[in-house]
Coordinates of C-alpha atoms and ligand atoms in Angstrom, one line a residue:
X539 CA 83.3 144.6 130.7
X540 CA 84.4 141.0 131.0
X541 CA 85.2 138.0 129.0
X542 CA 84.4 134.3 129.7
X543 CA 87.5 133.9 131.9
X544 CA 85.9 136.3 134.4
X545 CA 83.2 133.8 135.3
X546 CA 81.1 135.1 138.1
X547 CA 83.6 137.8 139.0
X548 CA 82.1 140.7 137.0
X549 CA 78.7 140.1 138.6
X550 CA 80.4 139.8 142.0
X551 CA 82.0 143.2 141.5
X552 CA 78.9 144.8 140.1
X553 CA 76.8 143.5 143.0
X554 CA 79.3 144.8 145.7
X555 CA 79.5 148.2 144.0
X556 CA 75.7 148.4 143.7
X557 CA 75.3 147.6 147.4
X558 CA 77.5 150.4 148.7
X559 CA 77.6 153.0 145.9
X560 CA 74.1 152.6 144.6
X561 CA 75.5 152.6 141.0
X562 CA 73.8 150.2 138.7
X563 CA 76.7 148.8 136.7
X564 CA 76.0 146.8 133.6
X565 CA 78.2 143.9 132.7
X566 CA 79.0 143.8 128.9
X567 CA 81.0 141.3 127.0
X568 CA 84.5 142.4 126.4
X569 CA 85.4 142.2 122.7
X570 CA 89.0 143.3 122.8
X571 CA 88.7 147.1 122.7
X572 CA 89.1 149.0 126.0
X573 CA 86.2 151.5 126.3
X574 CA 86.8 154.7 128.2
X575 CA 85.4 154.7 131.7
X576 CA 85.0 151.0 131.9
X577 CA 86.3 148.4 134.3
X578 CA 87.7 145.5 132.1
X579 CA 88.2 142.0 133.3
X580 CA 90.0 139.9 130.7
X581 CA 92.4 137.1 130.1
X582 CA 93.3 138.6 126.7
X583 CA 97.0 139.5 126.4
X584 CA 97.5 138.5 130.0
X585 CA 101.0 137.6 131.0
X586 CA 101.1 133.8 131.5
X587 CA 104.0 134.0 133.9
X588 CA 101.6 135.5 136.5
X589 CA 100.4 132.0 137.1
X590 CA 97.2 130.4 138.2
X591 CA 96.2 133.2 140.7
X592 CA 98.3 136.2 139.6
X593 CA 96.9 139.3 137.9
X594 CA 97.9 142.8 136.6
X595 CA 95.8 145.8 137.5
X596 CA 95.9 149.1 135.8
X597 CA 94.0 152.1 137.2
X598 CA 94.2 155.1 135.0
X599 CA 92.0 158.2 134.6
X600 CA 90.5 156.5 131.4
X601 CA 89.5 153.4 133.2
X602 CA 90.5 150.2 135.0
X603 CA 91.9 147.0 133.3
X604 CA 92.5 143.8 135.1
X605 CA 94.3 141.1 133.2
X606 CA 95.0 137.6 134.3
X607 CA 95.7 134.3 132.6
X608 CA 93.2 132.5 134.8
X609 CA 89.9 133.3 136.4
X610 CA 91.2 133.2 140.0
X611 CA 93.6 136.1 139.1
X612 CA 90.7 138.2 137.8
X613 CA 88.9 137.6 141.1
X614 CA 92.0 138.7 143.1
X615 CA 92.5 141.7 140.9
X616 CA 88.9 142.7 141.7
X617 CA 89.7 142.2 145.4
X618 CA 92.6 144.6 145.1
X619 CA 90.5 147.1 143.2
X620 CA 88.0 147.1 146.1
X621 CA 90.8 147.7 148.5
X622 CA 91.9 150.8 146.5
X623 CA 88.4 152.3 146.8
X624 CA 87.2 154.0 150.0
X625 CA 86.5 151.4 152.8
X626 CA 82.8 152.2 152.7
X627 CA 82.7 150.2 149.4
X628 CA 82.4 147.1 151.6
X629 CA 79.2 148.4 153.1
X630 CA 76.0 146.4 152.8
X631 CA 73.9 149.6 152.4
X632 CA 74.2 152.5 150.0
X633 CA 76.5 155.1 151.6
X634 CA 76.0 158.7 150.5
X635 CA 78.6 161.5 150.2
X636 CA 81.6 159.3 149.5
X637 CA 83.8 160.2 146.6
X638 CA 84.2 156.8 144.9
X639 CA 87.7 157.2 143.6
X640 CA 90.7 154.9 143.5
X641 CA 94.3 156.0 143.1
X642 CA 96.0 155.4 139.8
X643 CA 98.3 152.3 140.0
X644 CA 100.0 149.7 137.9
X645 CA 100.2 146.4 139.9
X646 CA 101.5 143.0 139.0
X647 CA 100.7 140.6 141.8
X648 CA 100.8 136.9 142.5
X649 CA 100.8 134.7 145.7
X650 CA 103.8 133.1 147.3
X651 CA 101.9 129.9 148.3
X652 CA 99.1 127.9 146.6
X653 CA 97.5 126.8 149.9
X654 CA 96.3 129.8 151.9
X655 CA 94.0 128.2 154.3
X656 CA 91.6 128.7 157.1
X657 CA 90.1 125.9 159.2
X658 CA 86.9 126.2 161.0
X659 CA 85.9 123.6 163.7
X660 CA 82.1 123.2 163.4
X661 CA 82.1 120.3 165.8
X662 CA 82.9 121.8 169.2
X663 CA 80.5 124.6 168.3
X664 CA 78.2 124.5 165.3
X665 CA 78.1 127.3 162.7
X666 CA 75.1 127.4 160.3
X667 CA 75.4 127.3 156.6
X668 CA 74.9 131.1 156.4
X669 CA 77.6 131.6 159.0
X670 CA 80.0 129.4 157.1
X671 CA 79.3 131.4 154.0
X672 CA 80.1 134.6 155.8
X673 CA 83.4 133.1 156.9
X674 CA 84.0 132.3 153.2
X675 CA 83.2 135.9 152.1
X676 CA 85.7 137.1 154.7
X677 CA 88.3 134.6 153.5
X678 CA 87.9 135.7 149.9
X679 CA 88.6 139.4 150.6
X680 CA 91.8 138.3 152.2
X681 CA 92.7 136.2 149.2
X682 CA 92.6 133.0 151.3
X683 CA 91.7 130.1 149.0
X684 CA 91.4 126.9 151.0
X685 CA 88.6 126.3 153.5
X686 CA 89.4 123.3 155.7
X687 CA 86.0 122.3 157.2
X688 CA 86.5 120.3 160.4
X689 CA 83.2 118.5 160.2
X690 CA 83.7 115.8 162.8
X691 CA 85.1 115.6 166.3
X692 CA 84.3 114.2 169.7
X693 CA 81.6 116.7 170.4
X694 CA 79.6 116.6 167.2
X695 CA 79.2 114.9 163.8
X696 CA 78.1 117.6 161.3
X697 CA 77.6 116.0 157.9
X698 CA 74.6 114.0 156.7
X699 CA 75.5 110.4 155.8
X700 CA 72.4 108.7 154.2
X701 CA 73.5 105.1 155.0
X702 CA 74.2 105.9 158.6
X703 CA 71.4 108.3 159.7
X704 CA 72.2 108.0 163.4
X705 CA 75.5 109.9 162.8
X706 CA 73.4 113.1 162.6
X707 CA 70.3 112.0 164.5
X708 CA 72.4 111.2 167.5
X709 CA 75.9 112.3 166.8
X710 CA 75.0 115.9 165.9
X711 CA 73.3 116.8 169.1
X712 CA 74.2 117.1 172.8
X713 CA 72.2 118.0 175.9
X714 CA 73.7 121.5 176.2
X715 CA 76.1 124.0 174.7
X716 CA 78.6 122.9 177.3
X717 CA 82.2 124.2 177.8
X718 CA 80.8 126.4 180.6
X719 CA 79.0 128.7 178.2
X720 CA 75.7 130.2 179.3
X721 CA 72.8 128.8 177.2
X722 CA 72.2 132.2 175.5
X723 CA 75.8 132.3 174.1
X724 CA 74.4 130.6 171.0
X725 CA 71.2 129.9 169.1
X726 CA 72.2 126.4 167.7
X727 CA 69.3 124.6 169.4
X728 CA 66.7 122.3 168.0
X729 CA 62.9 122.4 168.9
X730 CA 63.5 120.1 171.9
X731 CA 66.3 122.3 173.2
X732 CA 69.2 120.1 172.3
X733 CA 72.4 121.9 171.2
X734 CA 74.0 121.1 167.8
X735 CA 73.2 120.9 164.1
X736 CA 74.4 119.4 160.9
X737 CA 74.6 120.1 157.2
X738 CA 72.5 118.1 154.8
X739 CA 74.3 116.9 151.6
X740 CA 72.4 119.6 149.7
X741 CA 73.7 122.2 152.2
X742 CA 77.3 120.9 151.6
X743 CA 76.8 121.1 147.8
X744 CA 75.6 124.7 148.1
X745 CA 78.5 125.7 150.3
X746 CA 81.0 124.1 148.0
X747 CA 79.4 126.0 145.1
X748 CA 79.4 129.3 147.0
X749 CA 83.0 128.8 147.8
X750 CA 83.9 128.0 144.2
X751 CA 82.5 131.3 143.1
X752 CA 84.9 132.9 145.6
X753 CA 87.8 130.8 144.2
X754 CA 87.9 128.9 147.5
X755 CA 88.3 125.1 147.5
X756 CA 86.9 123.1 150.4
X757 CA 88.8 120.4 152.2
X758 CA 86.5 118.3 154.4
X759 CA 87.9 116.6 157.5
X760 CA 86.5 113.4 158.7
X761 CA 88.5 112.6 161.9
X762 CA 89.7 109.0 162.4
X763 CA 90.7 106.9 164.2
X764 CA 90.6 109.2 167.3
X765 CA 88.4 112.3 168.1
X766 CA 85.5 110.1 167.1
X767 CA 83.3 110.0 170.2
X768 CA 80.3 111.5 168.4
X769 CA 80.4 108.8 165.7
X770 CA 80.8 106.1 168.2
X771 CA 78.0 107.5 170.4
X772 CA 75.8 106.8 167.4
X773 CA 77.5 103.5 166.3
X774 CA 79.3 102.0 169.3
X775 CA 79.7 98.7 167.4
X776 CA 82.7 100.2 165.6
X777 CA 84.6 100.8 168.9
X778 CA 86.8 98.4 170.9
X779 CA 84.8 98.6 174.0
X780 CA 81.2 98.8 172.7
X781 CA 80.5 102.0 174.6
X782 CA 78.4 103.7 175.8
X783 CA 80.0 107.0 174.6
X784 CA 79.0 110.4 175.8
X785 CA 81.2 113.3 174.6
X786 CA 82.8 115.4 177.3
X787 CA 81.9 119.0 176.9
X788 CA 85.4 120.3 177.8
X789 CA 88.6 120.6 175.9
X790 CA 91.0 117.6 175.9
X791 CA 91.6 114.2 174.4
X792 CA 88.9 111.5 174.7
X793 CA 88.5 107.8 174.3
X794 CA 86.3 107.8 171.1
X795 CA 88.6 105.7 168.9
X796 CA 87.7 103.2 166.2
X797 CA 88.4 99.5 166.4
X798 CA 90.8 98.6 163.6
X799 CA 90.5 94.9 164.4
X800 CA 86.9 94.8 163.0
X801 CA 86.4 94.6 159.2
X802 CA 83.0 96.2 159.7
X803 CA 84.8 99.4 160.9
X804 CA 86.5 99.7 157.5
X805 CA 83.2 99.0 155.8
X806 CA 81.6 101.8 157.8
X807 CA 84.5 104.2 157.0
X808 CA 84.5 103.2 153.3
X809 CA 80.8 103.9 153.1
X810 CA 81.1 107.2 154.9
X811 CA 84.0 108.4 152.7
X812 CA 82.1 107.1 149.7
X813 CA 79.3 109.6 150.5
X814 CA 81.6 112.4 151.6
X815 CA 84.2 112.4 148.8
X816 CA 81.9 113.0 145.8
X817 CA 80.5 116.1 147.6
X818 CA 83.9 117.8 147.5
X819 CA 85.5 118.3 144.1
X820 CA 89.0 119.4 145.4
X821 CA 91.7 116.7 145.4
X822 CA 92.6 116.7 149.1
X823 CA 90.5 114.8 151.7
X824 CA 91.5 115.3 155.3
X825 CA 91.3 112.2 157.5
X826 CA 92.4 113.7 160.8
X827 CA 94.7 111.3 162.6
X828 CA 95.7 113.5 165.5
X829 CA 95.8 112.8 169.2
X830 CA 94.9 109.1 169.1
X831 CA 94.9 107.8 172.7
X832 CA 96.5 104.3 172.3
X833 CA 95.4 102.9 175.7
X834 CA 92.2 101.4 174.3
X835 CA 94.2 99.5 171.6
X836 CA 96.7 98.4 174.2
X837 CA 93.9 96.9 176.3
X838 CA 92.1 95.3 173.4
X839 CA 93.0 91.6 172.8
X840 CA 91.6 91.8 169.2
X841 CA 93.9 94.8 168.5
X842 CA 96.9 93.0 170.0
X843 CA 96.1 89.9 168.0
X844 CA 95.9 92.0 164.8
X845 CA 99.2 93.6 165.6
X846 CA 100.8 90.2 165.9
X847 CA 99.3 88.9 162.7
X848 CA 100.4 92.0 160.8
X849 CA 103.9 92.2 162.4
X850 CA 103.2 95.6 163.9
X851 CA 105.6 96.5 166.7
X852 CA 103.5 99.1 168.6
X853 CA 100.2 101.0 168.5
X854 CA 101.8 103.8 166.4
X855 CA 102.4 101.2 163.7
X856 CA 98.8 100.1 164.2
X857 CA 97.7 103.6 163.5
X858 CA 99.9 103.7 160.4
X859 CA 98.5 100.4 159.3
X860 CA 94.9 101.8 159.8
X861 CA 95.8 105.0 157.9
X862 CA 97.3 103.1 154.9
X863 CA 94.0 101.2 154.6
X864 CA 92.1 104.5 154.6
X865 CA 94.5 106.0 152.0
X866 CA 93.6 103.2 149.7
X867 CA 90.0 104.2 150.0
X868 CA 90.8 107.8 149.3
X869 CA 93.0 106.9 146.4
X870 CA 90.4 104.6 144.9
X871 CA 88.2 107.8 144.6
X872 CA 91.0 109.5 142.7
X873 CA 91.9 111.8 145.6
X874 CA 94.8 112.6 147.8
X875 CA 94.8 112.1 151.5
X876 CA 96.0 114.7 154.0
X877 CA 96.3 114.2 157.8
X878 CA 97.7 115.8 160.9
X879 CA 101.4 115.4 162.0
X880 CA 100.7 112.1 163.8
X881 CA 100.1 110.2 160.5
X882 CA 103.9 110.2 160.2
X883 CA 104.2 108.1 163.4
X884 CA 104.8 104.4 162.6
X885 CA 105.4 105.2 158.9
X886 CA 103.7 107.6 156.5
X887 CA 101.3 106.3 153.8
X888 CA 102.7 106.5 150.3
X889 CA 101.0 109.5 148.8
X890 CA 99.8 111.3 151.9
X891 CA 100.3 115.0 152.5
X892 CA 100.9 116.2 156.1
X893 CA 99.4 119.0 157.9
X894 CA 102.1 120.0 160.4
X895 CA 100.7 121.2 163.7
X896 CA 103.3 119.7 166.1
X897 CA 106.1 118.9 163.6
X898 CA 106.8 116.5 160.9
X899 CA 106.7 119.0 158.1
X900 CA 110.5 118.8 157.4
X901 CA 110.6 115.0 157.6
X902 CA 107.6 114.7 155.2
X903 CA 108.9 117.3 152.7
X904 CA 112.4 115.7 152.8
X905 CA 110.9 112.4 151.6
X906 CA 108.8 114.1 148.8
X907 CA 105.5 114.5 150.6
X908 CA 103.5 117.7 150.4
X909 CA 103.1 119.7 153.6
X910 CA 100.8 122.4 154.9
X911 CA 102.4 124.4 157.7
X912 CA 100.0 125.1 160.6
X913 CA 102.3 125.0 163.6
X914 CA 100.7 125.7 167.0
X915 CA 103.2 128.5 167.7
X916 CA 101.9 130.6 164.8
X917 CA 98.7 129.3 163.4
X918 CA 96.3 128.6 166.3
X919 CA 93.5 131.1 166.2
X920 CA 91.9 129.6 169.4
X921 CA 94.8 130.9 171.5
X922 CA 94.7 134.2 173.4
X923 CA 95.7 137.2 171.3
X924 CA 97.5 138.9 174.1
X925 CA 99.2 137.8 177.3
X926 CA 96.8 140.0 179.3
X927 CA 94.3 137.2 179.7
X928 CA 92.0 139.1 182.0
X929 CA 91.1 141.6 179.3
X930 CA 90.1 138.8 176.9
X931 CA 87.2 136.5 176.5
X932 CA 88.1 132.9 177.5
X933 CA 90.4 131.1 175.0
X934 CA 92.6 128.1 174.9
X935 CA 95.3 128.1 177.5
X936 CA 97.4 125.0 176.7
X937 CA 99.7 127.1 174.5
X938 CA 100.0 130.6 173.2
X939 CA 99.2 133.4 173.2
X940 CA 99.3 134.1 169.5
X941 CA 99.7 137.8 169.2
X942 CA 99.2 139.6 165.9
X943 CA 102.9 140.6 165.7
X944 CA 104.0 137.0 166.2
X945 CA 101.8 135.7 163.4
X946 CA 102.9 138.5 161.2
X947 CA 106.6 137.5 161.7
X948 CA 105.8 133.9 160.6
X949 CA 107.7 132.3 157.7
X950 CA 106.1 129.0 156.6
X951 CA 109.5 127.9 155.2
X952 CA 111.7 126.9 158.1
X953 CA 115.1 128.8 158.1
X954 CA 117.4 125.9 157.4
X955 CA 115.2 124.3 154.8
X956 CA 117.1 123.0 151.7
X957 CA 115.7 124.8 148.6
X958 CA 114.9 121.5 146.9
X959 CA 112.3 120.7 149.6
X960 CA 110.6 124.1 149.4
X961 CA 108.2 123.2 146.6
X962 CA 106.7 120.6 148.9
X963 CA 105.5 123.3 151.2
X964 CA 102.0 123.9 149.7
X965 CA 101.4 126.8 152.1
X966 CA 100.0 127.7 155.4
X967 CA 96.7 127.9 157.3
X968 CA 95.1 129.4 160.4
X969 CA 93.1 126.9 162.6
X970 CA 90.1 128.1 164.5
X971 CA 89.3 125.4 167.0
X972 CA 86.0 126.3 168.7
X973 CA 86.0 124.9 172.2
X974 CA 85.9 128.5 173.4
X975 CA 84.0 130.0 170.5
X976 CA 80.3 129.5 170.8
X977 CA 79.1 131.9 168.1
X978 CA 80.1 133.8 164.9
X979 CA 80.6 137.1 166.7
X980 CA 83.3 135.4 168.8
X981 CA 84.7 133.6 165.8
X982 CA 85.2 136.9 164.0
X983 CA 86.9 138.3 167.1
X984 CA 89.4 135.4 167.1
X985 CA 89.9 135.7 163.3
X986 CA 90.5 139.4 163.0
X987 CA 92.9 141.1 162.6
X988 CA 95.0 137.9 162.9
X989 CA 93.6 136.5 159.5
X990 CA 94.9 139.8 157.9
X991 CA 98.4 138.9 159.0
X992 CA 97.9 135.3 157.9
X993 CA 96.8 136.5 154.5
X994 CA 100.0 138.5 154.1
X995 CA 102.1 135.6 155.3
X996 CA 100.5 133.3 152.7
X997 CA 100.5 135.8 149.8
X998 CA 103.5 138.1 149.8
X999 CA 107.2 137.3 149.9
X1000 CA 108.9 137.3 153.3
X1001 CA 111.1 140.2 152.1
X1002 CA 107.9 142.4 151.8
X1003 CA 107.0 142.1 155.5
X1004 CA 106.9 145.6 157.1
X1005 CA 105.2 145.9 160.4
X1006 CA 104.7 149.7 160.5
X1007 CA 103.2 149.6 157.1
X1008 CA 101.0 146.7 158.0
X1009 CA 99.7 148.5 161.1
X1010 CA 99.0 151.6 158.9
X1011 CA 97.0 149.5 156.5
X1012 CA 95.1 147.8 159.3
X1013 CA 93.6 151.2 160.2
X1014 CA 91.9 151.1 156.9
X1015 CA 91.0 147.5 157.2
X1016 CA 89.3 148.3 160.5
X1017 CA 87.1 150.7 158.6
X1018 CA 86.2 148.0 156.1
X1019 CA 85.3 145.6 158.9
X1020 CA 83.1 148.4 160.4
X1021 CA 81.4 148.9 157.0
X1022 CA 80.7 145.1 156.8
X1023 CA 79.6 144.8 160.4
X1024 CA 82.3 142.4 161.2
X1025 CA 83.7 142.0 164.7
X1026 CA 87.4 142.2 165.4
X1027 CA 89.8 142.8 168.2
X1028 CA 90.0 146.6 168.2
X1029 CA 92.8 146.6 170.8
X1030 CA 95.1 144.9 168.3
X1031 CA 94.7 147.9 165.9
X1032 CA 94.5 150.7 168.4
X1033 CA 97.4 149.7 170.6
X1034 CA 100.2 148.5 168.4
X1035 CA 102.5 145.8 169.7
X1036 CA 106.3 145.9 169.4
X1037 CA 107.7 145.4 165.8
X1038 CA 108.4 141.7 165.6
X1039 CA 111.3 142.3 163.3
X1040 CA 113.2 144.7 165.5
Ligands
LIG1791 C1 94.6 120.1 169.4 S1 95.3 120.6 166.5 C2 93.7 119.5 168.5 C3 92.3 119.9 168.5 C4 92.0 120.9 169.6 C5 93.1 121.9 169.7 C6 92.9 123.0 170.7 C7 94.8 119.2 166.4 C8 95.1 118.4 165.2 N1 94.1 118.7 167.5 O1 91.4 118.8 168.6 O2 90.8 121.6 169.4 O3 94.3 121.2 170.0 O4 93.9 124.0 170.7

């Protein structure tokens, strides 16, 4: 039984229960009286102090009641109820012979952070709409609520822009899968055998809607001014050199960088953002900003002249000048801009939020800017999961490894952080860069069980961290993954590492 606040959640629960238990559960309107044997989802008499995402869950012999002041809380209450049931409840087929019982509990639960994110890079390797939706399903059961969609990078432009069709006609495709992967490591080919793919604007709308039903907001990232080789391969006129550009199919930093000295560049980016932003209802729009090689701007007379005219001392200030212009565009659409650490260099745009991957979080928070903590040390899901590299599929080597225990020990609030800055830490996020991830099976391997640790870091208070208990619960989570047919790193669960707190 559910009231209006439950939205799609009652149907979501009924569908999941039907799939695995075979029970046909009817959804009735909740009128206020708790009927024996029912599962009730309601905002009536909910405790407002539970906040936007909190809930209370009561499982008694007479029935189940989930109360939450807002719909997200009802959804998370349902997630917890599913976790109380046998792991087979996550199965996609009816499982016979399982006693579908949950222990009696009284739970009050709410998250520590509002931004519990996961980033998927669909540029280095492309993931289809259906694959992205599977990632969203998996995020939802971990109560992760922010999907950062890295849609653009040197090796591929993945979002249809109607005014600039070459972005996807040319920028979304490359001759081969690259990165030393065998061609059969992926199926993302077109009829002519080119590797790649992109999402139409309709695809994007569908994914955003799919995510919303799972209480996940979607943050698109359009990289600029660097990491833009794919865009400049299609439109070299917005570069300093005029091209030609051909993305390198290796990891690293490349020369695809926009020319800030041309007004047409801003017209182009204004048009692109003008098509992108309305597709994504959430307030944050990510504009990249990381790893901008400054050599090209150093060598460009036009850029040097621009710097003189604007009184900019160095190329870092030129990037800051560029970013401030972009912020105006984002703000004109009524949105907030977020960018990687480097947007701090040369001066941070007025209302920008910072995604800290190589520092800057403290500096930004101390001056009243919001911050999402994704430091390489703890949040990079493209790093090896163990120092025994030979036993692992190829992964990023420039830093890491990121073991499960290390991630589990992470506190997104730095130790010496003054309490008045803490509210500026929106939360944390895992980043799956996909240079070494050619398909969903491998993406799942890199995600799990590390995303389980991330989920706990983002949701529960630091004082609740308990490694032995986490490892015990992971045994059950592994069974859920098996029921869902999800890949994960078995070794991390079968061979516990040292307790990170001891
Ligand atoms: C750095 S993190 C990058 C990405 C790479 C990643 C590989 C960031 C903002 N930039 O472009 O994929 O390292 O670990």
